[in-house]
mmCIF file of C-alpha atoms in Angstrom:
data_model
loop_
_atom_site.group_PDB
_atom_site.id
_atom_site.type_symbol
_atom_site.label_atom_id
_atom_site.label_comp_id
_atom_site.label_asym_id
_atom_site.label_seq_id
_atom_site.Cartn_x
_atom_site.Cartn_y
_atom_site.Cartn_z
ATOM 1 C CA UNK C 14 100.974 93.202 74.166
ATOM 2 C CA UNK C 15 97.207 92.774 74.828
ATOM 3 C CA UNK C 16 95.618 96.520 75.950
ATOM 4 C CA UNK C 17 96.751 97.651 79.621
ATOM 5 C CA UNK C 18 94.014 98.585 80.859
ATOM 6 C CA UNK C 19 92.649 94.668 80.739
ATOM 7 C CA UNK C 20 94.945 93.306 82.351
ATOM 8 C CA UNK C 21 94.027 92.724 86.174
ATOM 9 C CA UNK C 22 90.127 91.754 86.908
ATOM 10 C CA UNK C 23 88.149 95.334 87.119
ATOM 11 C CA UNK C 24 85.337 94.152 89.466
ATOM 12 C CA UNK C 25 87.283 91.735 91.719
ATOM 13 C CA UNK C 26 84.097 90.783 93.330
ATOM 14 C CA UNK C 27 82.045 89.449 90.742
ATOM 15 C CA UNK C 28 80.587 85.734 91.133
ATOM 16 C CA UNK C 29 81.569 86.022 94.548
ATOM 17 C CA UNK C 30 79.490 84.029 97.105
ATOM 18 C CA UNK C 31 80.012 85.627 100.680
ATOM 19 C CA UNK C 32 78.432 83.377 102.036
ATOM 20 C CA UNK C 33 80.162 80.195 100.940
ATOM 21 C CA UNK C 34 83.271 81.596 99.896
ATOM 22 C CA UNK C 35 86.295 80.698 101.843
ATOM 23 C CA UNK C 36 87.802 83.036 104.243
ATOM 24 C CA UNK C 37 91.795 82.649 104.728
ATOM 25 C CA UNK C 38 93.667 85.266 106.784
ATOM 26 C CA UNK C 39 97.595 85.303 104.561
ATOM 27 C CA UNK C 40 100.397 88.204 104.365
ATOM 28 C CA UNK C 41 102.061 88.146 101.200
ATOM 29 C CA UNK C 42 105.592 89.927 102.946
ATOM 30 C CA UNK C 43 106.455 88.665 106.519
ATOM 31 C CA UNK C 44 109.651 88.152 106.950
ATOM 32 C CA UNK C 45 109.902 85.467 110.316
ATOM 33 C CA UNK C 46 112.822 82.718 110.711
ATOM 34 C CA UNK C 47 112.056 82.167 113.880
ATOM 35 C CA UNK C 48 109.645 78.969 115.225
ATOM 36 C CA UNK C 49 108.697 80.285 118.147
ATOM 37 C CA UNK C 50 107.837 83.774 115.760
ATOM 38 C CA UNK C 51 105.371 81.819 112.864
ATOM 39 C CA UNK C 52 103.721 79.784 116.718
ATOM 40 C CA UNK C 53 102.426 83.392 117.461
ATOM 41 C CA UNK C 54 101.791 84.242 114.171
ATOM 42 C CA UNK C 55 99.426 81.046 113.727
ATOM 43 C CA UNK C 56 98.032 81.138 117.497
ATOM 44 C CA UNK C 57 97.006 84.681 116.218
ATOM 45 C CA UNK C 58 95.601 83.618 112.450
ATOM 46 C CA UNK C 59 97.610 82.816 110.183
ATOM 47 C CA UNK C 60 96.361 79.897 107.729
ATOM 48 C CA UNK C 61 98.029 81.546 104.531
ATOM 49 C CA UNK C 62 101.909 81.056 104.604
ATOM 50 C CA UNK C 63 104.098 82.673 102.143
ATOM 51 C CA UNK C 64 106.799 83.931 104.031
ATOM 52 C CA UNK C 65 108.695 85.991 101.999
ATOM 53 C CA UNK C 66 112.822 86.371 103.997
ATOM 54 C CA UNK C 67 115.638 86.941 101.784
ATOM 55 C CA UNK C 68 119.801 86.589 101.838
ATOM 56 C CA UNK C 69 118.964 84.884 99.826
ATOM 57 C CA UNK C 70 115.798 85.885 98.403
ATOM 58 C CA UNK C 71 115.005 82.136 98.688
ATOM 59 C CA UNK C 72 111.683 80.181 99.572
ATOM 60 C CA UNK C 73 111.254 79.002 103.421
ATOM 61 C CA UNK C 74 109.256 76.371 101.139
ATOM 62 C CA UNK C 75 107.942 73.892 102.324
ATOM 63 C CA UNK C 76 108.070 74.842 106.560
ATOM 64 C CA UNK C 77 108.918 70.984 107.105
ATOM 65 C CA UNK C 78 111.817 71.561 104.536
ATOM 66 C CA UNK C 79 113.542 74.193 105.359
ATOM 67 C CA UNK C 80 116.292 73.815 108.067
ATOM 68 C CA UNK C 81 119.132 75.808 109.929
ATOM 69 C CA UNK C 82 121.648 77.729 107.357
ATOM 70 C CA UNK C 83 120.619 75.377 104.557
ATOM 71 C CA UNK C 84 122.060 77.668 102.287
ATOM 72 C CA UNK C 85 125.181 78.363 103.565
ATOM 73 C CA UNK C 86 125.494 75.359 102.117
ATOM 74 C CA UNK C 87 123.893 75.204 98.845
ATOM 75 C CA UNK C 88 120.854 76.924 96.417
ATOM 76 C CA UNK C 89 119.615 76.302 93.488
ATOM 77 C CA UNK C 90 119.655 79.481 91.145
ATOM 78 C CA UNK C 91 121.731 82.938 91.185
ATOM 79 C CA UNK C 92 123.900 85.266 89.680
ATOM 80 C CA UNK C 93 127.277 85.846 88.620
ATOM 81 C CA UNK C 94 129.455 88.091 86.465
ATOM 82 C CA UNK C 95 125.895 89.002 85.718
ATOM 83 C CA UNK C 96 124.086 85.932 83.982
ATOM 84 C CA UNK C 97 121.892 83.933 85.991
ATOM 85 C CA UNK C 98 122.353 80.156 86.251
ATOM 86 C CA UNK C 99 119.471 77.839 87.348
ATOM 87 C CA UNK C 100 121.214 75.464 88.530
ATOM 88 C CA UNK C 101 122.291 74.252 92.432
ATOM 89 C CA UNK C 102 125.832 75.612 93.640
ATOM 90 C CA UNK C 103 128.011 73.981 96.756
ATOM 91 C CA UNK C 104 128.445 77.190 98.427
ATOM 92 C CA UNK C 105 130.835 75.392 100.975
ATOM 93 C CA UNK C 106 132.921 73.934 98.324
ATOM 94 C CA UNK C 107 133.331 77.069 95.886
ATOM 95 C CA UNK C 108 134.392 79.572 99.594
ATOM 96 C CA UNK C 109 137.001 76.229 100.328
ATOM 97 C CA UNK C 110 138.735 77.106 97.386
ATOM 98 C CA UNK C 111 139.923 80.646 98.497
ATOM 99 C CA UNK C 112 139.146 79.878 102.001
ATOM 100 C CA UNK C 113 142.827 80.668 103.644
ATOM 101 C CA UNK C 114 142.023 84.836 101.812
ATOM 102 C CA UNK C 115 139.372 84.624 105.075
ATOM 103 C CA UNK C 116 139.707 86.406 108.495
ATOM 104 C CA UNK C 117 140.263 83.539 110.195
ATOM 105 C CA UNK C 118 136.686 84.312 111.864
ATOM 106 C CA UNK C 119 134.922 82.867 109.040
ATOM 107 C CA UNK C 120 137.640 80.648 107.782
ATOM 108 C CA UNK C 121 136.382 78.498 111.268
ATOM 109 C CA UNK C 122 133.459 78.240 110.040
ATOM 110 C CA UNK C 123 133.764 76.042 107.135
ATOM 111 C CA UNK C 124 133.160 73.712 105.606
ATOM 112 C CA UNK C 125 129.553 74.532 106.317
ATOM 113 C CA UNK C 126 126.560 72.124 107.038
ATOM 114 C CA UNK C 127 123.040 72.445 107.552
ATOM 115 C CA UNK C 128 121.433 71.879 111.255
ATOM 116 C CA UNK C 129 118.633 71.261 112.934
ATOM 117 C CA UNK C 130 114.902 71.632 111.316
ATOM 118 C CA UNK C 131 114.039 75.396 111.817
ATOM 119 C CA UNK C 132 110.384 74.564 112.426
ATOM 120 C CA UNK C 133 108.401 72.651 114.218
ATOM 121 C CA UNK C 134 104.862 72.055 115.328
ATOM 122 C CA UNK C 135 103.868 73.449 111.637
ATOM 123 C CA UNK C 136 99.314 72.819 111.871
ATOM 124 C CA UNK C 137 98.256 70.430 109.800
ATOM 125 C CA UNK C 138 95.194 72.239 108.128
ATOM 126 C CA UNK C 139 97.950 75.522 107.676
ATOM 127 C CA UNK C 140 98.395 76.207 103.913
ATOM 128 C CA UNK C 141 101.696 77.280 102.090
ATOM 129 C CA UNK C 142 102.928 78.619 99.087
ATOM 130 C CA UNK C 143 106.415 79.755 97.466
ATOM 131 C CA UNK C 144 107.336 83.199 97.765
ATOM 132 C CA UNK C 145 110.833 85.498 98.448
ATOM 133 C CA UNK C 146 111.205 89.309 98.909
ATOM 134 C CA UNK C 147 113.898 90.066 95.970
ATOM 135 C CA UNK C 148 116.221 93.874 95.357
ATOM 136 C CA UNK C 149 118.290 95.168 93.856
ATOM 137 C CA UNK C 150 117.528 95.511 90.006
ATOM 138 C CA UNK C 151 120.512 96.799 88.423
ATOM 139 C CA UNK C 152 118.601 99.194 86.502
ATOM 140 C CA UNK C 153 115.528 100.571 89.064
ATOM 141 C CA UNK C 154 115.620 103.058 91.899
ATOM 142 C CA UNK C 155 118.271 100.753 94.636
ATOM 143 C CA UNK C 156 115.059 100.286 97.278
ATOM 144 C CA UNK C 157 112.856 98.821 94.221
ATOM 145 C CA UNK C 158 111.739 95.454 95.751
ATOM 146 C CA UNK C 159 109.146 92.940 95.435
ATOM 147 C CA UNK C 160 107.454 89.790 96.653
ATOM 148 C CA UNK C 161 106.221 87.594 94.533
ATOM 149 C CA UNK C 162 104.200 84.373 96.131
ATOM 150 C CA UNK C 163 103.451 81.860 93.951
ATOM 151 C CA UNK C 164 107.308 81.797 92.395
ATOM 152 C CA UNK C 165 110.154 79.981 93.279
ATOM 153 C CA UNK C 166 112.602 82.011 91.964
ATOM 154 C CA UNK C 167 115.563 82.804 93.581
ATOM 155 C CA UNK C 168 117.950 85.567 93.800
ATOM 156 C CA UNK C 169 121.192 86.858 96.283
ATOM 157 C CA UNK C 170 123.481 84.864 98.310
ATOM 158 C CA UNK C 171 122.974 84.165 101.587
ATOM 159 C CA UNK C 172 126.061 86.768 102.313
ATOM 160 C CA UNK C 173 124.734 89.359 100.184
ATOM 161 C CA UNK C 174 124.831 92.087 102.976
ATOM 162 C CA UNK C 175 128.056 91.173 104.854
ATOM 163 C CA UNK C 176 130.573 89.793 102.161
ATOM 164 C CA UNK C 177 132.565 87.900 105.354
ATOM 165 C CA UNK C 178 132.748 85.835 102.253
ATOM 166 C CA UNK C 179 134.296 86.943 99.552
ATOM 167 C CA UNK C 180 131.283 86.206 97.023
ATOM 168 C CA UNK C 181 130.341 89.684 95.586
ATOM 169 C CA UNK C 182 134.164 90.455 95.479
ATOM 170 C CA UNK C 183 134.792 87.419 93.683
ATOM 171 C CA UNK C 184 130.825 88.045 91.486
ATOM 172 C CA UNK C 185 128.022 86.606 92.811
ATOM 173 C CA UNK C 186 125.087 89.240 92.582
ATOM 174 C CA UNK C 187 124.491 91.041 95.900
ATOM 175 C CA UNK C 188 120.349 90.031 94.905
ATOM 176 C CA UNK C 189 118.638 90.191 91.591
ATOM 177 C CA UNK C 190 121.269 91.443 89.821
ATOM 178 C CA UNK C 191 119.609 90.858 86.746
ATOM 179 C CA UNK C 192 117.306 94.188 85.116
ATOM 180 C CA UNK C 193 114.050 94.267 87.226
ATOM 181 C CA UNK C 194 112.190 92.757 83.249
ATOM 182 C CA UNK C 195 115.316 90.206 83.129
ATOM 183 C CA UNK C 196 114.027 89.351 86.696
ATOM 184 C CA UNK C 197 110.152 89.727 86.674
ATOM 185 C CA UNK C 198 110.227 87.872 83.603
ATOM 186 C CA UNK C 199 112.643 84.901 85.061
ATOM 187 C CA UNK C 200 110.021 85.121 88.505
ATOM 188 C CA UNK C 201 107.165 85.058 86.566
ATOM 189 C CA UNK C 202 108.202 81.844 84.349
ATOM 190 C CA UNK C 203 108.629 79.304 88.036
ATOM 191 C CA UNK C 204 104.822 80.319 89.415
ATOM 192 C CA UNK C 205 103.743 76.669 90.732
ATOM 193 C CA UNK C 206 100.173 77.643 88.556
ATOM 194 C CA UNK C 207 99.323 79.220 85.797
ATOM 195 C CA UNK C 208 96.875 80.831 86.947
ATOM 196 C CA UNK C 209 97.737 82.295 90.106
ATOM 197 C CA UNK C 210 100.070 84.473 92.038
ATOM 198 C CA UNK C 211 102.531 86.913 90.273
ATOM 199 C CA UNK C 212 104.810 89.968 91.241
ATOM 200 C CA UNK C 213 103.484 92.811 94.285
ATOM 201 C CA UNK C 214 105.043 96.138 94.376
ATOM 202 C CA UNK C 215 106.810 96.465 97.927
ATOM 203 C CA UNK C 216 106.132 99.606 100.336
ATOM 204 C CA UNK C 217 106.299 101.953 97.142
ATOM 205 C CA UNK C 218 106.357 105.175 99.499
ATOM 206 C CA UNK C 219 109.452 104.087 101.650
ATOM 207 C CA UNK C 220 110.906 102.633 97.765
ATOM 208 C CA UNK C 221 110.157 106.231 96.730
ATOM 209 C CA UNK C 222 108.687 104.934 93.414
ATOM 210 C CA UNK C 223 107.608 107.244 90.850
ATOM 211 C CA UNK C 224 103.947 107.004 89.412
ATOM 212 C CA UNK C 225 105.346 106.770 85.959
ATOM 213 C CA UNK C 226 107.206 103.379 86.752
ATOM 214 C CA UNK C 227 104.721 102.229 89.013
ATOM 215 C CA UNK C 228 102.970 101.680 85.481
ATOM 216 C CA UNK C 229 105.775 100.515 83.797
ATOM 217 C CA UNK C 230 105.768 97.355 85.730
ATOM 218 C CA UNK C 231 102.188 96.792 85.720
ATOM 219 C CA UNK C 232 101.853 97.727 81.777
ATOM 220 C CA UNK C 233 104.590 94.728 82.033
ATOM 221 C CA UNK C 234 102.798 91.830 82.579
ATOM 222 C CA UNK C 235 99.282 91.177 83.853
ATOM 223 C CA UNK C 236 100.326 89.718 85.980
ATOM 224 C CA UNK C 237 102.723 92.109 88.689
ATOM 225 C CA UNK C 238 99.697 92.132 90.804
ATOM 226 C CA UNK C 239 99.795 95.424 92.755
ATOM 227 C CA UNK C 240 101.342 97.637 95.021
ATOM 228 C CA UNK C 241 101.372 97.454 98.598
ATOM 229 C CA UNK C 242 98.699 100.319 99.979
ATOM 230 C CA UNK C 243 99.914 99.273 103.534
ATOM 231 C CA UNK C 244 103.083 98.127 104.926
ATOM 232 C CA UNK C 245 103.482 97.702 108.771
ATOM 233 C CA UNK C 246 107.935 97.782 109.020
ATOM 234 C CA UNK C 247 107.003 101.452 106.752
ATOM 235 C CA UNK C 248 105.683 102.726 109.983
ATOM 236 C CA UNK C 249 108.823 104.268 111.900
ATOM 237 C CA UNK C 250 109.916 106.033 108.696
ATOM 238 C CA UNK C 251 106.179 107.847 108.088
ATOM 239 C CA UNK C 252 106.024 105.657 104.851
ATOM 240 C CA UNK C 253 103.289 102.668 105.795
ATOM 241 C CA UNK C 254 101.105 104.139 103.643
ATOM 242 C CA UNK C 255 101.106 104.470 99.841
ATOM 243 C CA UNK C 256 97.320 105.641 99.226
ATOM 244 C CA UNK C 257 98.455 108.104 97.032
ATOM 245 C CA UNK C 258 100.193 106.517 94.715
ATOM 246 C CA UNK C 259 97.975 104.218 94.724
ATOM 247 C CA UNK C 260 95.614 106.295 93.813
ATOM 248 C CA UNK C 261 96.930 108.089 91.216
ATOM 249 C CA UNK C 262 97.589 104.849 88.714
ATOM 250 C CA UNK C 263 94.104 103.800 89.105
ATOM 251 C CA UNK C 264 93.207 107.618 88.050
ATOM 252 C CA UNK C 265 95.043 106.431 85.221
ATOM 253 C CA UNK C 266 91.994 103.337 84.601
ATOM 254 C CA UNK C 267 94.380 100.856 85.216
ATOM 255 C CA UNK C 268 93.015 98.085 87.906
ATOM 256 C CA UNK C 269 96.079 97.501 90.409
ATOM 257 C CA UNK C 270 95.299 95.895 93.326
ATOM 258 C CA UNK C 271 96.380 97.237 96.996
ATOM 259 C CA UNK C 272 98.378 94.927 99.184
ATOM 260 C CA UNK C 273 98.127 94.950 103.095
ATOM 261 C CA UNK C 274 101.495 93.657 104.600
ATOM 262 C CA UNK C 275 103.905 94.089 108.006
ATOM 263 C CA UNK C 276 107.086 93.173 106.238
ATOM 264 C CA UNK C 277 108.974 92.703 109.533
ATOM 265 C CA UNK C 278 107.482 91.678 112.439
ATOM 266 C CA UNK C 279 108.213 93.804 115.498
ATOM 267 C CA UNK C 280 107.403 92.512 119.253
ATOM 268 C CA UNK C 281 105.060 89.619 117.320
ATOM 269 C CA UNK C 282 102.274 92.428 116.171
ATOM 270 C CA UNK C 283 100.934 91.978 112.809
ATOM 271 C CA UNK C 284 99.943 94.804 111.402
ATOM 272 C CA UNK C 285 98.749 94.514 108.181
ATOM 273 C CA UNK C 286 96.948 91.612 106.561
ATOM 274 C CA UNK C 287 94.980 89.944 103.761
ATOM 275 C CA UNK C 288 91.357 87.967 103.526
ATOM 276 C CA UNK C 289 92.112 85.335 100.961
ATOM 277 C CA UNK C 290 88.242 84.682 99.619
ATOM 278 C CA UNK C 291 88.540 81.566 97.677
ATOM 279 C CA UNK C 292 86.569 79.264 95.763
ATOM 280 C CA UNK C 293 88.407 77.038 97.708
ATOM 281 C CA UNK C 294 90.525 76.189 101.127
ATOM 282 C CA UNK C 295 94.011 75.511 99.116
ATOM 283 C CA UNK C 296 96.725 76.605 98.038
ATOM 284 C CA UNK C 297 96.112 76.793 94.139
ATOM 285 C CA UNK C 298 92.635 78.191 95.415
ATOM 286 C CA UNK C 299 94.462 81.491 97.815
ATOM 287 C CA UNK C 300 96.970 82.329 94.144
ATOM 288 C CA UNK C 301 93.946 81.759 91.653
ATOM 289 C CA UNK C 302 92.142 84.184 94.740
ATOM 290 C CA UNK C 303 95.298 86.855 94.471
ATOM 291 C CA UNK C 304 95.004 86.722 90.636
ATOM 292 C CA UNK C 305 92.164 88.089 90.504
ATOM 293 C CA UNK C 306 92.414 90.368 93.252
ATOM 294 C CA UNK C 307 89.947 88.595 95.610
ATOM 295 C CA UNK C 308 90.464 89.474 98.705
ATOM 296 C CA UNK C 309 90.821 92.590 101.084
ATOM 297 C CA UNK C 310 92.869 94.026 102.898
ATOM 298 C CA UNK C 311 93.528 95.010 106.556
ATOM 299 C CA UNK C 312 95.402 96.562 109.422
ATOM 300 C CA UNK C 313 95.269 94.656 112.890
ATOM 301 C CA UNK C 314 92.981 91.454 112.492
ATOM 302 C CA UNK C 315 90.834 92.674 115.295
ATOM 303 C CA UNK C 316 88.139 90.973 113.839
ATOM 304 C CA UNK C 317 86.204 93.611 112.091
ATOM 305 C CA UNK C 318 85.849 92.126 108.723
ATOM 306 C CA UNK C 319 83.601 92.761 105.244
ATOM 307 C CA UNK C 320 80.028 90.557 105.081
ATOM 308 C CA UNK C 321 79.956 91.228 101.326
ATOM 309 C CA UNK C 322 80.889 93.890 98.236
ATOM 310 C CA UNK C 323 78.782 94.126 95.547
ATOM 311 C CA UNK C 324 79.314 96.349 93.063
ATOM 312 C CA UNK C 325 75.878 95.869 89.754
ATOM 313 C CA UNK C 326 77.363 98.051 87.245
ATOM 314 C CA UNK C 327 76.360 101.344 89.044
ATOM 315 C CA UNK C 328 76.011 100.948 92.579
ATOM 316 C CA UNK C 329 78.347 100.123 95.046
ATOM 317 C CA UNK C 330 77.072 98.091 98.086
ATOM 318 C CA UNK C 331 79.195 96.819 101.231
ATOM 319 C CA UNK C 332 78.082 95.711 104.905
ATOM 320 C CA UNK C 333 80.002 94.972 107.561
ATOM 321 C CA UNK C 334 79.990 92.613 110.609
ATOM 322 C CA UNK C 335 79.614 95.718 112.839
ATOM 323 C CA UNK C 336 79.658 99.468 112.772
ATOM 324 C CA UNK C 337 82.176 100.567 110.538
ATOM 325 C CA UNK C 338 83.447 104.297 108.630
ATOM 326 C CA UNK C 339 83.207 103.838 105.077
ATOM 327 C CA UNK C 340 84.805 106.602 103.103
ATOM 328 C CA UNK C 341 85.111 105.850 98.968
ATOM 329 C CA UNK C 342 87.876 106.932 96.821
ATOM 330 C CA UNK C 343 87.646 107.960 92.765
ATOM 331 C CA UNK C 344 89.637 109.966 90.830
ATOM 332 C CA UNK C 345 87.551 112.507 92.349
ATOM 333 C CA UNK C 346 88.905 112.363 95.173
ATOM 334 C CA UNK C 347 86.728 111.541 98.472
ATOM 335 C CA UNK C 348 82.799 110.415 96.774
ATOM 336 C CA UNK C 349 80.886 109.522 99.362
ATOM 337 C CA UNK C 350 81.120 107.782 103.670
ATOM 338 C CA UNK C 351 78.599 107.263 106.584
ATOM 339 C CA UNK C 352 78.626 105.628 109.919
ATOM 340 C CA UNK C 353 77.168 102.034 110.478
ATOM 341 C CA UNK C 354 76.903 98.457 108.888
ATOM 342 C CA UNK C 355 76.451 98.839 104.976
ATOM 343 C CA UNK C 356 77.327 101.660 102.737
ATOM 344 C CA UNK C 357 76.228 102.556 99.418
ATOM 345 C CA UNK C 358 77.228 104.074 96.479
ATOM 346 C CA UNK C 359 75.541 104.559 92.948
ATOM 347 C CA UNK C 360 76.613 106.513 90.040
ATOM 348 C CA UNK C 361 75.763 108.473 87.112
ATOM 349 C CA UNK C 362 76.029 107.672 84.360
ATOM 350 C CA UNK C 363 77.132 110.603 82.879
ATOM 351 C CA UNK C 364 79.384 110.433 85.947
ATOM 352 C CA UNK C 365 81.964 106.923 85.172
ATOM 353 C CA UNK C 366 84.717 109.143 83.183
ATOM 354 C CA UNK C 367 84.557 112.328 86.263
ATOM 355 C CA UNK C 368 85.546 109.022 89.056
ATOM 356 C CA UNK C 369 87.560 106.657 87.154
ATOM 357 C CA UNK C 370 87.241 103.845 89.742
ATOM 358 C CA UNK C 371 85.913 103.155 93.383
ATOM 359 C CA UNK C 372 87.670 101.948 96.094
ATOM 360 C CA UNK C 373 86.161 101.357 99.447
ATOM 361 C CA UNK C 374 87.678 101.469 102.945
ATOM 362 C CA UNK C 375 86.011 100.762 106.500
ATOM 363 C CA UNK C 376 86.951 102.243 109.955
ATOM 364 C CA UNK C 377 87.105 100.361 113.313
ATOM 365 C CA UNK C 378 88.020 103.759 115.628
ATOM 366 C CA UNK C 379 88.445 101.353 118.699
ATOM 367 C CA UNK C 380 90.242 98.982 117.221
ATOM 368 C CA UNK C 381 92.725 101.362 114.940
ATOM 369 C CA UNK C 382 91.623 99.643 112.504
ATOM 370 C CA UNK C 383 91.657 99.719 108.848
ATOM 371 C CA UNK C 384 89.857 97.429 106.191
ATOM 372 C CA UNK C 385 90.542 98.276 102.668
ATOM 373 C CA UNK C 386 88.834 96.694 100.159
ATOM 374 C CA UNK C 387 89.954 96.252 96.005
ATOM 375 C CA UNK C 388 88.546 98.858 92.810
ATOM 376 C CA UNK C 389 86.141 98.441 90.962
ATOM 377 C CA UNK C 390 87.295 100.358 87.325
ATOM 378 C CA UNK C 391 84.457 101.918 86.005
ATOM 379 C CA UNK C 392 85.957 103.034 82.699
#
């Protein structure tokens, strides 16, 4: 295995032409099965769609091919009696074998049939990539959830919460049903482009993930990209921010990208987004940018933005489109701060080992906005 300290891009914004780069708004962890809600997201600026629905954990992709109840009928890929099968399963056919053992209200739903199109009115310029949220690994804490933009892996099944149709008791896994190591390998084996996309560790604070486990997952493969530093749904349990875990991992010298995600929409509030800095306006361009850490996170989408972030090996410089409060974090804690549209910080050569990393945030208090730049690694 390669040296894990060189796994991920240690200077994510190096080489970006900020005047010419394509800025594309997206979200890597977003559950949405309702067309009206999706239309509101489009109106609010969603451009790169990677829906992360589960039950089953299967890509809702491409949008125009999705039909209501289609996963009740069949899906491609499932775990049965602890063994993963990369083939299609017809659930109607399976369940009809034990139909008489089901409660009458569930018997009456058989056989399943797919309904009308799930989505309509999809803008022509929308970019899409497959994704899903995977969970229930056999050798990890129950709350380990990951998303995987750019992969087509499928796990779980439509009834893995209620088991109204007897699938779980007959050996069909609820969720992944695999070790996280096997699950990660199988997920990454389905990347739609080899040099783009990867795995993101979801809401580590909400999941009660330990630093050593985060490091183990990051060291497992360079395509494990990072973690969610902000998850909008975690607000109700006071677990929306995972800054301390992010900083603890970065303090070891490992690069770890930080993502902002909304997770489950509440009152159609899209809190948790990323702005992807892609070389080209395409789904492949977005996935390649994610692999390189060429994006930044934000909470609200207020219009505040980074206009430029550069690092020449000594000095980190940043500029925003309006006045912000900047805060620079390193292993030492808050290494610098200031108000204005511009910020810079120079690292004395003899202090690189003390700081280890630099990551910048920018706050706009009037709009409750916060921007998260990706870390620059110093050692």
